[in-house]
Coordinates of C-alpha atoms in Angstrom, one line a residue:
M327 CA 0.0 -0.2 -0.1
S328 CA 1.2 3.6 -0.7
P329 CA 2.4 5.9 2.0
P330 CA -0.1 8.5 3.2
N331 CA -0.5 11.4 1.1
L332 CA -2.1 15.2 1.0
D333 CA -5.1 14.5 -0.8
F334 CA -7.5 15.2 1.9
E335 CA -5.9 17.8 2.9
K336 CA -5.8 19.5 -0.6
K337 CA -9.2 19.4 -1.0
I338 CA -9.7 21.2 2.1
W339 CA -7.0 23.8 1.7
I340 CA -8.1 24.7 -1.6
K341 CA -11.3 26.1 0.1
G342 CA -9.1 28.2 1.9
K343 CA -9.6 26.3 5.0
I344 CA -7.2 24.8 7.7
P345 CA -7.4 21.0 8.4
A346 CA -6.2 19.6 11.8
G347 CA -5.2 15.4 11.5
V348 CA -6.4 13.8 14.4
D349 CA -5.3 10.6 16.1
E350 CA -5.4 8.3 19.4
A351 CA -3.1 5.7 20.9
G352 CA -3.9 3.3 23.6
R353 CA -7.5 2.1 23.3
G354 CA -6.3 -1.3 23.8
P355 CA -4.1 -1.3 27.0
L356 CA -4.7 -2.4 30.5
A357 CA -3.2 0.3 32.1
G358 CA -2.3 3.7 31.4
P359 CA -4.4 6.8 29.9
V360 CA -5.1 7.1 26.4
V361 CA -3.4 9.8 24.1
A362 CA -4.7 11.7 21.6
A363 CA -2.9 14.6 19.2
A364 CA -3.7 17.0 16.7
V365 CA -1.3 18.3 14.1
V366 CA -1.8 21.1 11.4
L367 CA 0.8 20.5 8.9
P368 CA 2.2 23.3 6.4
D369 CA 0.4 22.9 2.6
D370 CA 4.0 22.3 1.3
C371 CA 4.9 19.9 4.2
V372 CA 7.3 16.7 2.9
I373 CA 8.2 14.6 5.9
K374 CA 10.5 11.6 4.5
G375 CA 9.1 7.8 5.7
L376 CA 5.7 9.2 7.6
D377 CA 3.3 6.3 8.1
D378 CA 1.1 5.0 10.4
S379 CA 2.6 4.7 13.5
K380 CA 1.9 0.9 14.1
K381 CA 4.2 0.0 10.7
L382 CA 7.5 1.7 11.5
S383 CA 10.2 0.5 14.2
H384 CA 10.5 2.4 17.6
S385 CA 13.7 4.6 15.9
K386 CA 11.9 5.6 13.0
R387 CA 9.0 6.9 15.0
E388 CA 10.9 8.9 17.3
R389 CA 12.9 10.4 14.4
I390 CA 9.5 11.3 12.8
F391 CA 8.1 12.4 15.7
E392 CA 11.1 15.1 16.2
E393 CA 10.7 16.1 12.8
V394 CA 6.8 16.5 13.0
K395 CA 7.2 18.9 15.9
S396 CA 9.8 20.7 14.0
V397 CA 7.4 21.1 10.9
A398 CA 4.2 21.5 12.0
I399 CA 2.2 25.0 11.8
S400 CA 0.7 23.5 15.5
Y401 CA 0.2 20.3 17.2
A402 CA -1.2 19.4 20.7
I403 CA -1.8 16.3 22.8
G404 CA -4.8 15.5 24.9
I405 CA -4.7 12.7 27.8
V406 CA -7.0 11.0 29.3
E407 CA -6.6 9.1 32.7
P408 CA -7.7 5.4 33.9
E409 CA -9.8 6.7 36.2
E410 CA -11.8 8.6 33.7
I411 CA -11.7 5.8 31.1
D412 CA -13.6 3.3 33.9
R413 CA -16.0 6.5 34.2
I414 CA -16.9 7.3 30.9
N415 CA -15.7 3.9 28.8
I416 CA -12.9 3.7 26.3
L417 CA -14.6 4.8 23.3
Q418 CA -15.7 8.2 25.0
A419 CA -12.2 8.4 26.5
A420 CA -10.5 8.6 23.4
L421 CA -12.9 11.2 21.9
L422 CA -12.4 13.1 25.1
A423 CA -8.8 13.0 24.4
M424 CA -9.1 13.9 20.7
E425 CA -11.5 17.1 21.8
I426 CA -9.0 17.9 24.4
S427 CA -5.8 17.7 21.8
V428 CA -8.2 20.0 19.1
K429 CA -8.7 22.8 21.7
K430 CA -5.0 23.0 22.7
L431 CA -4.0 23.6 19.0
T432 CA -2.5 27.4 18.8
T433 CA -3.7 27.5 15.1
K434 CA -7.4 26.9 15.1
P435 CA -8.5 24.6 12.1
D436 CA -12.0 24.7 10.4
Y437 CA -12.0 20.7 9.4
L438 CA -10.6 18.0 11.2
L439 CA -9.8 14.8 9.4
I440 CA -10.4 12.0 12.0
D441 CA -8.7 8.4 12.1
G442 CA -11.7 6.0 12.5
N443 CA -15.0 6.1 12.1
Q444 CA -16.2 7.9 15.0
R445 CA -16.7 12.3 15.1
T446 CA -16.3 14.0 18.1
S447 CA -18.7 16.5 19.4
L448 CA -17.0 19.6 18.6
L449 CA -18.7 22.3 16.5
L450 CA -16.2 21.8 13.2
M451 CA -16.7 20.1 10.2
Q452 CA -15.2 16.8 10.5
E453 CA -14.4 13.5 8.0
T454 CA -13.9 10.3 9.6
I455 CA -11.4 8.0 7.6
V456 CA -11.0 4.7 8.3
K457 CA -7.2 3.7 8.5
G458 CA -6.7 7.1 8.0
D459 CA -3.1 7.2 9.5
S460 CA -2.3 5.4 6.3
K461 CA -3.9 7.7 3.9
S462 CA -3.6 11.4 5.1
C463 CA -0.4 12.7 6.3
S464 CA -2.1 14.6 9.0
I465 CA -3.5 11.4 10.3
A466 CA -0.2 9.6 10.4
A467 CA 1.8 12.5 12.0
A468 CA -0.9 12.8 14.7
S469 CA -0.4 8.9 15.3
I470 CA 3.0 9.3 15.5
I471 CA 2.9 12.0 18.1
A472 CA 0.1 10.4 20.1
K473 CA 2.1 6.7 20.1
V474 CA 5.7 8.4 21.2
T475 CA 4.0 10.4 23.8
R476 CA 2.0 7.3 25.3
D477 CA 5.2 5.3 25.4
S478 CA 7.0 7.7 27.0
I479 CA 4.5 8.0 29.6
M480 CA 4.5 4.5 30.2
K481 CA 8.3 4.2 30.3
D482 CA 8.0 6.7 33.1
Y483 CA 5.5 4.6 34.8
D484 CA 7.7 1.3 34.8
L485 CA 9.8 3.2 36.7
Q486 CA 7.1 4.0 39.3
Y487 CA 5.6 0.3 39.0
P488 CA 8.6 -2.2 38.0
E489 CA 7.3 -5.3 38.7
Y490 CA 4.5 -5.1 35.3
N491 CA 7.6 -4.2 32.8
F492 CA 5.1 -1.1 31.3
K493 CA 8.4 -0.3 29.2
G494 CA 8.2 -3.7 27.5
H495 CA 4.5 -4.1 26.7
K496 CA 3.4 -0.5 27.3
G497 CA 0.4 -2.0 29.1
Y498 CA -1.0 -3.9 26.2
P499 CA -3.0 -7.4 27.4
T500 CA 0.2 -9.6 26.9
K501 CA 0.5 -12.8 28.5
E502 CA 3.7 -11.5 31.0
H503 CA 1.5 -8.6 31.7
Y504 CA -1.5 -11.0 32.5
E505 CA 0.6 -12.8 34.7
A506 CA 1.9 -9.7 36.8
I507 CA -1.3 -8.9 37.2
R508 CA -2.5 -12.0 38.8
E509 CA 1.0 -12.1 40.7
H510 CA 0.8 -8.4 42.4
G511 CA -2.9 -7.3 41.6
P512 CA -3.9 -4.2 39.8
C513 CA -1.6 -0.9 40.4
P514 CA -3.3 2.6 40.4
I515 CA -2.5 3.0 36.4
H516 CA -4.7 0.0 35.2
R517 CA -8.1 0.0 34.1
R518 CA -10.5 -1.4 35.9
S519 CA -13.3 -1.6 34.0
F520 CA -11.3 -3.6 31.4
R521 CA -11.4 -7.7 31.4
G522 CA -8.7 -9.5 32.9
V523 CA -7.3 -6.6 35.4
L524 CA -9.7 -7.4 38.6

């Protein structure tokens, strides 16, 4: 499959509007926050190797993360913690994280390009794109900002709770993670509403 391009963005720029790509990381894990990012790219943007964060190696993600931060007109991050995820459910928490990230942008977008099939409650024009992180450069950039930010948060939590090896699996439901929960019980960053945690 060809890498993401700017076709979606061009349709918006041609109308004199500003698009922002929006994506999240961390819907599936048993622990830690869900993190979203919103990114506004310039219309002459070229980022070598930009792709869906899940398709990139750790080192490539880190390099592109720094490049996106340097070339973006604006980018912002939204974080929703495990207690809130348990309270409102993971889908609502992911959408909330997206909304927080968009509201924090210093350059206000007119149009959102959102990965997936769920719109936010923001009063902005929005287009949902399934597998958008492999189709739109703005969404791919947001996916990398969200993923690298979340991985970094989980590495910090690993220092607090070393018995779970969060730096290894980032909170995802691996065999090792389930065994650690069975042995030690859930810690404060576990999502208690998720199956297998309690």
